[in-house]
């Protein structure tokens, strides 16, 4: 058996006898061992790479597709000429552009977070929400968590801790908040705050989680509403500089204090409906950088009927 | 969601974009190596899926079907590019996102890998992208590509080997083996 044959059989899988011979060859042949180790190392490197974030402009363009279709249909029904339709679309685009520019300027003045970052966060909020839905309803499996855009979880042991919190919710909106950990006893790969308002951040990953940081905030907006983010100013929490981000979209108004350096959410304050609404509850989050979560925090029983996909 | 998509409901399409848009965009980035082209291809893919969703009979996962559509569109794009003699994209814009050093480093590495990936034959590139970068299992990738499982496994291994050599050449990985 030559090297090429042996490698192919080891990779593809062969019958018992041939497979044993191939594996023995690869073990004994230094070239094949190096080849196989290189392939595995490259695979690991690729799996740890981040995805390309989808540009927000593209997403907006796609969101407009059904509207454009409806307009076209309406235009056809009412006998509107294509020329009129084009003029109408251009007018709408100009108005939208002005509004967008105005909001951009307003946001830029308010703090140090770029509009693109906020839009990006908003986009990923939805991603996070979808993961939850898919997990529970669509195919009844935990696999979607493992194929989240950050692929670190896929082949490592992981467990999921999920809870509805706060312990004593004061509003229906609060009761719908989801708190999820995914990780093992050494690292947390992806998080929401737990009941104790603590989160553990995996070593070296804390500051790359901008996408997920605002995720829990969007869930404070009522279901079905479109959460909006706006930077409203700067402040300090626990001696750290924070950027204040307002989340609106329903009757409730939420203000989050986002650490200017790490982009982690340090405080979330909810206000009663209406202008100048009273503060309802402030949630403080305490982060333990590179800390080790206590044993048992990931103890979790999957819902009845769920398939636990373990790809270790 | 599939039923609502088939009924042509706009909110279902929005949900669909949120769920699949980022993955389709990511796939196109890996396959064609050009982020600008990937935007157009993503749009083309998602609209094609929406337009043809009624023909989806649920024989495979929606995810697999979307990948097949995306792949066909990417192949057409690459073929057109070859015929028109358009040169391969210059090195990607390596400007790091204005976030943290760690994030910038990972984004830089991703861009270098994306460039190196373009050196692979298309069949290997597709197999590597679907399995190693998009997280599909071997059998899911084989189904999406319409190739036998063993072939896909071997294409992945060969692709990773070539990719490693390319990354060694540009110093992205060190030969410590």
Short mmCIF file of C-alpha atoms in Angstrom, two decimals:
data_model
loop_
_atom_site.label_atom_id
_atom_site.label_comp_id
_atom_site.label_asym_id
_atom_site.label_seq_id
_atom_site.Cartn_x
_atom_site.Cartn_y
_atom_site.Cartn_z
CA UNK A 1 0.00 0.00 0.00
CA UNK A 2 1.49 3.33 -0.99
CA UNK A 3 1.14 6.61 0.90
CA UNK A 4 -1.62 8.03 -1.32
CA UNK A 5 -3.78 4.91 -0.93
CA UNK A 6 -3.22 4.76 2.80
CA UNK A 7 -4.13 8.41 3.33
CA UNK A 8 -7.27 8.09 1.28
CA UNK A 9 -8.39 5.02 3.17
CA UNK A 10 -7.75 6.61 6.52
CA UNK A 11 -9.68 9.74 5.55
CA UNK A 12 -12.53 8.13 3.67
CA UNK A 13 -12.82 5.06 5.82
CA UNK A 14 -12.30 1.54 4.55
CA UNK A 15 -13.19 -2.01 5.47
CA UNK A 16 -11.81 -3.39 8.69
CA UNK A 17 -8.74 -5.10 7.27
CA UNK A 18 -7.77 -2.46 4.75
CA UNK A 19 -8.54 0.26 7.28
CA UNK A 20 -6.26 -1.36 9.82
CA UNK A 21 -3.46 -1.66 7.28
CA UNK A 22 -3.92 1.95 6.21
CA UNK A 23 -3.85 3.22 9.77
CA UNK A 24 -0.76 1.17 10.51
CA UNK A 25 0.92 2.62 7.44
CA UNK A 26 0.07 6.19 8.40
CA UNK A 27 1.35 5.60 11.94
CA UNK A 28 4.66 4.21 10.75
CA UNK A 29 5.30 6.48 7.76
CA UNK A 30 6.70 9.86 8.90
CA UNK A 31 5.48 11.64 5.74
CA UNK A 32 1.93 10.38 6.20
CA UNK A 33 1.91 11.27 9.89
CA UNK A 34 2.98 14.82 9.07
CA UNK A 35 0.40 14.98 6.28
CA UNK A 36 -2.43 13.86 8.55
CA UNK A 37 -1.42 16.13 11.41
CA UNK A 38 -1.24 19.07 9.00
CA UNK A 39 -4.71 18.36 7.66
CA UNK A 40 -6.15 18.17 11.17
CA UNK A 41 -4.41 21.32 12.31
CA UNK A 42 -5.66 23.25 9.28
CA UNK A 43 -9.18 21.99 9.91
CA UNK A 44 -9.02 23.26 13.48
CA UNK A 45 -7.70 26.61 12.28
CA UNK A 46 -10.57 26.98 9.83
CA UNK A 47 -13.20 26.02 12.36
CA UNK A 48 -12.06 28.76 14.70
CA UNK A 49 -12.29 31.48 12.05
CA UNK A 50 -15.03 34.07 12.41
CA UNK A 51 -17.72 34.41 9.75
CA UNK A 52 -17.88 37.34 7.39
CA UNK A 53 -20.44 39.69 8.94
CA UNK A 54 -23.21 40.44 6.48
CA UNK A 55 -23.21 44.15 5.60
CA UNK A 56 -26.21 45.95 7.07
CA UNK A 57 -26.87 47.70 3.76
CA UNK A 58 -27.33 44.32 2.11
CA UNK A 59 -29.73 43.20 4.77
CA UNK A 60 -31.75 46.37 4.37
CA UNK A 61 -31.80 45.87 0.61
CA UNK A 62 -33.13 42.37 1.11
CA UNK A 63 -35.73 43.47 3.61
CA UNK A 64 -37.05 45.87 1.00
CA UNK A 65 -37.61 43.10 -1.54
CA UNK A 66 -41.14 42.10 -0.43
CA UNK A 67 -42.14 45.77 -0.26
CA UNK A 68 -40.81 46.39 -3.75
CA UNK A 69 -42.76 43.38 -4.95
CA UNK A 70 -45.95 44.63 -3.30
CA UNK A 71 -45.44 48.08 -4.81
CA UNK A 72 -44.89 46.56 -8.22
CA UNK A 73 -48.05 44.49 -7.87
CA UNK A 74 -50.03 47.47 -6.64
CA UNK A 75 -48.65 49.51 -9.50
CA UNK A 76 -49.73 46.86 -11.97
CA UNK A 77 -53.18 46.65 -10.43
CA UNK A 78 -53.79 50.38 -10.45
CA UNK A 79 -52.30 50.83 -13.89
CA UNK A 80 -49.50 53.10 -12.65
CA UNK A 81 -46.86 53.59 -15.31
CA UNK A 82 -43.36 52.32 -14.69
CA UNK A 83 -42.08 55.89 -14.99
CA UNK A 84 -44.32 57.05 -12.13
CA UNK A 85 -43.29 54.08 -10.06
CA UNK A 86 -39.61 54.83 -10.55
CA UNK A 87 -40.13 58.49 -9.62
CA UNK A 88 -42.03 57.39 -6.51
CA UNK A 89 -39.32 54.97 -5.45
CA UNK A 90 -36.64 57.61 -5.96
CA UNK A 91 -38.61 60.10 -3.81
CA UNK A 92 -39.00 57.52 -1.03
CA UNK A 93 -35.30 56.71 -1.22
CA UNK A 94 -34.34 60.38 -0.96
CA UNK A 95 -36.59 60.92 2.07
CA UNK A 96 -35.28 57.75 3.70
CA UNK A 97 -31.72 58.85 2.99
CA UNK A 98 -32.27 62.21 4.65
CA UNK A 99 -33.87 60.56 7.67
CA UNK A 100 -31.03 58.06 7.89
CA UNK A 101 -28.40 60.79 7.63
CA UNK A 102 -30.16 62.78 10.36
CA UNK A 103 -30.24 59.80 12.65
CA UNK A 104 -26.63 59.04 11.89
CA UNK A 105 -25.55 62.54 12.83
CA UNK A 106 -27.65 62.41 16.00
CA UNK A 107 -26.18 59.06 16.98
CA UNK A 108 -22.64 60.15 16.22
CA UNK A 109 -22.99 63.19 18.43
CA UNK A 110 -24.39 61.13 21.25
CA UNK A 111 -21.41 58.89 21.88
CA UNK A 112 -18.48 56.97 20.59
CA UNK A 113 -20.28 54.02 19.03
CA UNK A 114 -20.50 54.06 15.27
CA UNK A 115 -23.90 53.67 13.67
CA UNK A 116 -22.63 50.64 11.82
CA UNK A 117 -21.87 48.94 15.11
CA UNK A 118 -25.37 49.52 16.39
CA UNK A 119 -26.93 48.27 13.19
CA UNK A 120 -24.64 45.28 13.31
CA UNK A 121 -25.69 44.57 16.87
CA UNK A 122 -29.32 44.85 15.92
CA UNK A 123 -28.83 42.38 13.11
CA UNK A 124 -27.22 39.86 15.38
CA UNK A 125 -29.88 40.30 17.99
CA UNK A 126 -32.22 38.69 15.58
CA UNK A 127 -29.76 35.92 14.95
CA UNK A 128 -29.61 35.15 18.61
CA UNK A 129 -33.36 35.18 18.90
CA UNK A 130 -33.68 32.81 15.98
CA UNK A 131 -31.30 30.37 17.57
CA UNK A 132 -33.65 30.17 20.49
CA UNK A 133 -36.67 29.60 18.32
CA UNK A 134 -35.02 27.03 16.14
CA UNK A 135 -33.74 25.20 19.15
CA UNK A 136 -37.17 24.93 20.64
CA UNK A 137 -39.58 24.60 17.78
CA UNK A 138 -38.27 23.98 14.34
CA UNK A 139 -36.27 20.81 14.45
CA UNK A 140 -36.15 20.16 18.14
CA UNK A 141 -32.42 19.81 18.34
CA UNK A 142 -29.50 21.56 19.95
CA UNK A 143 -27.50 21.56 16.74
CA UNK A 144 -28.30 25.19 15.85
CA UNK A 145 -26.46 26.32 18.92
CA UNK A 146 -23.44 24.42 17.78
CA UNK A 147 -23.60 25.99 14.34
CA UNK A 148 -23.88 29.50 15.62
CA UNK A 149 -21.72 31.93 13.66
CA UNK A 150 -18.85 31.38 16.07
CA UNK A 151 -18.08 27.77 15.50
CA UNK A 152 -16.01 27.04 18.57
CA UNK A 153 -18.67 24.97 20.18
CA UNK A 154 -19.06 22.41 17.48
CA UNK A 155 -16.72 19.63 18.48
CA UNK A 156 -16.18 20.38 22.10
CA UNK A 157 -18.18 19.21 25.06
CA UNK A 158 -20.77 21.77 25.82
CA UNK A 159 -23.82 22.20 27.92
CA UNK A 160 -26.56 24.77 27.90
CA UNK A 161 -28.02 26.48 30.91
CA UNK A 162 -31.27 28.23 30.35
CA UNK A 163 -33.54 30.13 32.73
CA UNK A 164 -36.31 32.66 32.79
CA UNK A 165 -35.34 35.59 34.91
CA UNK A 166 -35.41 37.79 36.97
CA UNK A 167 -36.46 35.45 39.73
CA UNK A 168 -39.43 37.69 40.51
CA UNK A 169 -40.31 39.41 37.26
CA UNK A 170 -42.12 42.69 37.76
CA UNK A 171 -43.40 43.02 34.22
CA UNK A 172 -44.48 40.52 31.56
CA UNK A 173 -41.62 41.77 29.40
CA UNK A 174 -39.09 40.84 32.05
CA UNK A 175 -40.55 37.40 32.38
CA UNK A 176 -39.79 36.67 28.76
CA UNK A 177 -36.07 37.33 29.06
CA UNK A 178 -33.94 34.31 28.30
CA UNK A 179 -30.65 33.59 29.97
CA UNK A 180 -28.41 31.13 28.25
CA UNK A 181 -24.92 29.84 28.73
CA UNK A 182 -23.17 27.56 26.32
CA UNK A 183 -19.84 26.15 27.26
CA UNK A 184 -18.10 23.80 29.58
CA UNK A 185 -16.68 24.21 33.04
CA UNK A 186 -13.62 26.03 31.79
CA UNK A 187 -14.92 28.42 29.20
CA UNK A 188 -18.10 30.18 28.31
CA UNK A 189 -18.45 30.68 24.64
CA UNK A 190 -21.65 32.58 24.45
CA UNK A 191 -23.72 34.04 27.16
CA UNK A 192 -26.64 35.88 28.54
CA UNK A 193 -26.65 36.93 32.16
CA UNK A 194 -27.70 34.25 34.63
CA UNK A 195 -30.01 34.64 37.60
CA UNK A 196 -27.22 36.05 39.68
CA UNK A 197 -26.47 38.61 36.99
CA UNK A 198 -23.04 37.23 36.45
CA UNK A 199 -21.40 36.13 33.25
CA UNK A 200 -18.10 34.42 32.64
CA UNK A 201 -16.16 35.39 29.62
CA UNK A 202 -13.85 32.98 27.89
CA UNK A 203 -10.23 33.98 27.92
CA UNK A 204 -9.38 36.27 25.07
CA UNK A 205 -12.94 36.44 23.82
CA UNK A 206 -14.48 39.08 26.01
CA UNK A 207 -13.95 42.02 23.72
CA UNK A 208 -14.89 40.29 20.52
CA UNK A 209 -18.46 39.78 21.57
CA UNK A 210 -19.83 43.13 20.56
CA UNK A 211 -22.36 41.33 18.40
CA UNK A 212 -23.85 39.51 21.32
CA UNK A 213 -23.55 42.21 23.91
CA UNK A 214 -26.70 44.04 22.99
CA UNK A 215 -28.61 40.88 22.29
CA UNK A 216 -30.43 40.59 25.61
CA UNK A 217 -31.48 44.21 25.31
CA UNK A 218 -33.48 43.67 22.17
CA UNK A 219 -35.49 41.07 24.00
CA UNK A 220 -36.74 43.78 26.30
CA UNK A 221 -38.75 45.15 23.39
CA UNK A 222 -42.18 43.52 23.06
CA UNK A 223 -42.43 40.52 20.77
CA UNK A 224 -43.14 41.50 17.20
CA UNK A 225 -41.86 45.03 17.59
CA UNK A 226 -38.72 46.22 15.87
CA UNK A 227 -36.18 47.25 18.53
CA UNK A 228 -34.28 50.45 17.82
CA UNK A 229 -30.97 51.52 19.34
CA UNK A 230 -29.79 55.05 19.92
CA UNK A 231 -26.69 56.33 21.64
CA UNK A 232 -27.76 58.93 24.16
CA UNK A 233 -24.61 59.86 26.03
CA UNK A 234 -21.76 58.82 28.27
CA UNK A 235 -21.54 58.03 31.98
CA UNK A 236 -19.68 55.92 34.53
CA UNK A 237 -20.59 52.61 36.17
CA UNK A 238 -18.36 51.13 38.86
CA UNK A 239 -15.67 53.58 37.85
CA UNK A 240 -15.71 52.45 34.25
CA UNK A 241 -16.57 54.68 31.33
CA UNK A 242 -19.79 53.61 29.68
CA UNK A 243 -21.81 54.58 26.64
CA UNK A 244 -25.54 54.88 27.20
CA UNK A 245 -27.60 53.08 24.58
CA UNK A 246 -31.36 53.48 24.53
CA UNK A 247 -33.49 50.64 23.27
CA UNK A 248 -36.99 51.44 22.17
CA UNK A 249 -39.51 49.83 19.92
CA UNK A 250 -42.46 49.20 22.15
CA UNK A 251 -43.99 51.01 25.09
CA UNK A 252 -41.12 50.17 27.38
CA UNK A 253 -37.91 52.11 27.21
CA UNK A 254 -34.61 50.56 28.22
CA UNK A 255 -31.27 52.24 28.70
CA UNK A 256 -28.14 50.13 28.71
CA UNK A 257 -24.76 51.24 29.97
CA UNK A 258 -22.20 49.62 27.69
CA UNK A 259 -18.58 49.54 28.80
CA UNK A 260 -16.74 51.86 26.41
CA UNK A 261 -13.66 49.67 26.41
CA UNK A 262 -14.91 46.10 26.52
CA UNK A 263 -18.37 46.74 25.01
CA UNK A 264 -19.95 44.61 27.72
CA UNK A 265 -23.29 45.71 29.10
CA UNK A 266 -22.78 46.71 32.73
CA UNK A 267 -26.22 48.02 33.64
CA UNK A 268 -29.71 47.81 32.15
CA UNK A 269 -32.44 50.17 33.34
CA UNK A 270 -36.07 49.88 32.32
CA UNK A 271 -38.54 52.75 32.40
CA UNK A 272 -42.31 52.79 32.59
CA UNK A 273 -44.22 53.60 29.39
CA UNK A 274 -44.67 57.25 28.42
CA UNK A 275 -42.43 60.26 28.33
CA UNK A 276 -40.45 60.69 31.54
CA UNK A 277 -41.60 57.26 32.70
CA UNK A 278 -40.48 56.10 36.13
CA UNK A 279 -37.52 53.77 36.48
CA UNK A 280 -38.81 50.24 36.98
CA UNK A 281 -35.75 48.16 37.51
CA UNK A 282 -32.04 48.40 37.06
CA UNK A 283 -30.11 45.22 36.43
CA UNK A 284 -26.42 45.20 37.16
CA UNK A 285 -24.12 42.69 35.56
CA UNK A 286 -20.87 41.63 37.11
CA UNK A 287 -18.26 40.17 34.82
CA UNK A 288 -15.50 37.88 35.93
CA UNK A 289 -12.90 38.01 33.25
CA UNK A 290 -11.29 34.64 32.65
CA UNK A 291 -12.98 33.34 35.79
CA UNK A 292 -14.07 29.76 36.21
CA UNK A 293 -17.79 29.18 36.67
CA UNK A 294 -18.72 27.02 39.64
CA UNK A 295 -19.26 23.33 39.09
CA UNK A 296 -22.79 22.47 38.17
CA UNK A 297 -23.73 25.74 36.54
CA UNK A 298 -24.08 23.96 33.26
CA UNK A 299 -26.15 21.14 34.68
CA UNK A 300 -29.09 21.09 32.45
CA UNK A 301 -31.80 18.69 31.37
CA UNK A 302 -32.92 18.99 27.77
CA UNK A 303 -36.64 19.45 27.16
CA UNK A 304 -38.63 16.28 26.56
CA UNK A 305 -38.18 15.05 23.02
CA UNK A 306 -35.12 17.19 22.30
CA UNK A 307 -32.20 15.61 20.52
CA UNK A 308 -28.85 16.39 22.08
CA UNK A 309 -26.27 16.47 19.36
CA UNK A 310 -22.86 15.71 20.74
CA UNK A 311 -20.13 15.88 18.12
CA UNK A 312 -17.16 15.33 20.31
CA UNK B 1 -41.62 29.33 8.29
CA UNK B 2 -41.46 27.32 5.07
CA UNK B 3 -45.23 27.36 4.72
CA UNK B 4 -45.36 31.09 5.34
CA UNK B 5 -42.58 31.62 2.83
CA UNK B 6 -44.48 29.55 0.30
CA UNK B 7 -47.52 31.74 0.94
CA UNK B 8 -45.37 34.74 0.00
CA UNK B 9 -45.62 36.46 3.38
CA UNK B 10 -43.21 39.35 3.69
CA UNK B 11 -42.48 38.84 7.40
CA UNK B 12 -41.52 35.23 6.71
CA UNK B 13 -39.00 36.48 4.17
CA UNK B 14 -37.56 38.82 6.80
CA UNK B 15 -37.24 35.96 9.22
CA UNK B 16 -35.65 33.90 6.48
CA UNK B 17 -33.10 36.65 5.78
CA UNK B 18 -32.18 36.86 9.43
CA UNK B 19 -31.76 33.13 9.66
CA UNK B 20 -29.99 32.33 6.41
CA UNK B 21 -28.68 35.66 5.09
CA UNK B 22 -25.47 35.74 7.15
CA UNK B 23 -24.63 32.13 6.33
CA UNK B 24 -25.28 32.52 2.63
CA UNK B 25 -23.18 35.70 2.55
CA UNK B 26 -20.40 33.93 4.42
CA UNK B 27 -20.50 31.00 2.00
CA UNK B 28 -20.26 33.28 -1.02
CA UNK B 29 -17.33 35.12 0.55
CA UNK B 30 -15.46 31.86 0.98
CA UNK B 31 -16.34 30.51 -2.45
CA UNK B 32 -15.68 33.54 -4.62
CA UNK B 33 -13.21 35.36 -2.38
CA UNK B 34 -14.69 38.75 -3.16
CA UNK B 35 -16.88 40.39 -0.55
CA UNK B 36 -18.43 42.88 -2.97
CA UNK B 37 -19.45 40.15 -5.38
CA UNK B 38 -20.66 38.10 -2.41
CA UNK B 39 -23.22 40.80 -1.62
CA UNK B 40 -24.77 40.56 -5.08
CA UNK B 41 -24.64 36.78 -5.03
CA UNK B 42 -26.29 36.66 -1.62
CA UNK B 43 -29.08 38.87 -2.84
CA UNK B 44 -29.50 36.73 -5.95
CA UNK B 45 -29.55 33.55 -3.87
CA UNK B 46 -32.08 34.68 -1.30
CA UNK B 47 -34.40 36.10 -3.92
CA UNK B 48 -34.09 32.91 -5.97
CA UNK B 49 -34.96 30.83 -2.92
CA UNK B 50 -37.95 33.04 -2.17
CA UNK B 51 -39.09 32.89 -5.78
CA UNK B 52 -38.71 29.12 -6.05
CA UNK B 53 -39.69 28.15 -2.52
CA UNK B 54 -42.92 26.60 -3.82
CA UNK B 55 -40.84 23.97 -5.59
CA UNK B 56 -39.23 22.97 -2.28
CA UNK B 57 -40.84 19.68 -1.35
CA UNK B 58 -39.20 19.16 1.99
CA UNK B 59 -37.17 16.15 0.88
CA UNK B 60 -34.09 17.66 2.46
CA UNK B 61 -33.54 20.27 5.13
CA UNK B 62 -34.28 23.80 3.93
CA UNK B 63 -30.74 24.64 4.90
CA UNK B 64 -29.33 22.05 2.49
CA UNK B 65 -31.56 23.28 -0.30
CA UNK B 66 -30.52 26.90 0.26
CA UNK B 67 -26.90 25.80 0.08
CA UNK B 68 -27.52 24.09 -3.22
CA UNK B 69 -29.09 27.22 -4.68
CA UNK B 70 -26.22 29.35 -3.33
CA UNK B 71 -23.68 26.98 -4.76
CA UNK B 72 -25.25 26.98 -8.24
CA UNK B 73 -25.26 30.76 -8.28
CA UNK B 74 -21.64 30.91 -7.12
CA UNK B 75 -20.63 28.42 -9.82
CA UNK B 76 -22.33 30.52 -12.50
CA UNK B 77 -20.52 33.59 -11.22
CA UNK B 78 -17.13 31.87 -11.23
CA UNK B 79 -17.72 30.47 -14.71
CA UNK B 80 -18.70 33.91 -16.01
CA UNK B 81 -15.59 35.37 -14.45
CA UNK B 82 -13.39 32.78 -16.10
CA UNK B 83 -15.01 33.33 -19.49
CA UNK B 84 -14.68 37.10 -19.23
CA UNK B 85 -11.06 36.70 -18.20
CA UNK B 86 -11.51 38.85 -15.14
CA UNK B 87 -8.39 38.50 -12.97
CA UNK B 88 -8.69 37.06 -9.52
CA UNK B 89 -9.40 39.62 -6.89
CA UNK B 90 -6.51 41.54 -5.48
CA UNK B 91 -5.65 40.87 -1.88
CA UNK B 92 -8.70 41.57 0.19
CA UNK B 93 -9.13 44.80 2.00
CA UNK B 94 -7.28 43.90 5.13
CA UNK B 95 -8.34 46.95 7.05
CA UNK B 96 -9.14 45.71 10.49
CA UNK B 97 -12.51 46.49 12.00
CA UNK B 98 -12.36 49.29 14.49
CA UNK B 99 -12.84 47.11 17.51
CA UNK B 100 -10.17 45.25 19.42
CA UNK B 101 -6.80 43.82 18.60
CA UNK B 102 -8.07 40.27 19.04
CA UNK B 103 -11.00 40.81 16.74
CA UNK B 104 -8.79 42.51 14.18
CA UNK B 105 -6.33 39.65 14.28
CA UNK B 106 -9.03 37.08 13.70
CA UNK B 107 -10.53 39.10 10.87
CA UNK B 108 -7.09 39.43 9.30
CA UNK B 109 -6.53 35.70 9.54
CA UNK B 110 -9.95 35.07 8.02
CA UNK B 111 -9.11 37.32 5.06
CA UNK B 112 -5.78 35.59 4.52
CA UNK B 113 -7.44 32.20 4.59
CA UNK B 114 -10.11 33.42 2.17
CA UNK B 115 -7.41 34.46 -0.28
CA UNK B 116 -5.55 31.19 0.11
CA UNK B 117 -8.77 29.26 -0.37
CA UNK B 118 -9.08 30.66 -3.88
CA UNK B 119 -5.99 28.64 -4.85
CA UNK B 120 -7.86 25.40 -4.35
CA UNK B 121 -9.68 23.65 -7.19
CA UNK B 122 -13.34 24.54 -6.99
CA UNK B 123 -14.48 21.07 -5.95
CA UNK B 124 -12.13 21.08 -2.96
CA UNK B 125 -12.91 24.69 -2.11
CA UNK B 126 -16.64 23.95 -1.97
CA UNK B 127 -16.16 20.88 0.19
CA UNK B 128 -13.82 22.67 2.61
CA UNK B 129 -16.09 25.73 2.81
CA UNK B 130 -19.22 23.72 3.53
CA UNK B 131 -17.67 21.40 6.10
CA UNK B 132 -14.95 23.38 7.85
CA UNK B 133 -16.27 26.92 7.52
CA UNK B 134 -20.03 26.51 7.39
CA UNK B 135 -20.22 23.71 9.89
CA UNK B 136 -22.04 21.13 7.77
CA UNK B 137 -21.36 17.51 8.63
CA UNK B 138 -19.64 15.35 6.02
CA UNK B 139 -22.92 13.80 4.95
CA UNK B 140 -24.75 17.16 4.80
CA UNK B 141 -21.95 18.58 2.66
CA UNK B 142 -22.07 15.53 0.40
CA UNK B 143 -25.80 15.95 -0.02
CA UNK B 144 -25.53 19.66 -0.76
CA UNK B 145 -22.78 19.01 -3.29
CA UNK B 146 -24.44 15.96 -4.82
CA UNK B 147 -21.29 13.87 -4.46
CA UNK B 148 -20.55 10.58 -2.72
CA UNK B 149 -19.61 10.86 0.94
CA UNK B 150 -16.16 9.31 0.47
CA UNK B 151 -15.34 11.68 -2.38
CA UNK B 152 -16.25 14.69 -0.27
CA UNK B 153 -14.18 13.47 2.68
CA UNK B 154 -11.17 13.00 0.45
CA UNK B 155 -11.67 16.37 -1.24
CA UNK B 156 -11.77 18.03 2.16
CA UNK B 157 -8.54 16.35 3.25
CA UNK B 158 -6.77 17.19 -0.01
CA UNK B 159 -8.08 20.74 0.11
CA UNK B 160 -6.87 21.21 3.68
CA UNK B 161 -3.46 19.87 2.72
CA UNK B 162 -3.12 22.31 -0.20
CA UNK B 163 -4.47 25.14 1.93
CA UNK B 164 -1.94 24.40 4.62
CA UNK B 165 0.88 24.59 2.09
CA UNK B 166 -0.44 27.93 0.84
CA UNK B 167 -0.72 29.28 4.39
CA UNK B 168 2.80 28.07 5.17
CA UNK B 169 4.09 29.98 2.12
CA UNK B 170 2.63 33.26 3.32
CA UNK B 171 3.65 32.61 6.91
CA UNK B 172 0.14 32.40 8.34
CA UNK B 173 0.94 29.06 9.95
CA UNK B 174 4.28 27.76 11.09
CA UNK B 175 5.61 24.36 10.15
CA UNK B 176 5.95 22.87 13.60
CA UNK B 177 5.14 19.35 12.62
#
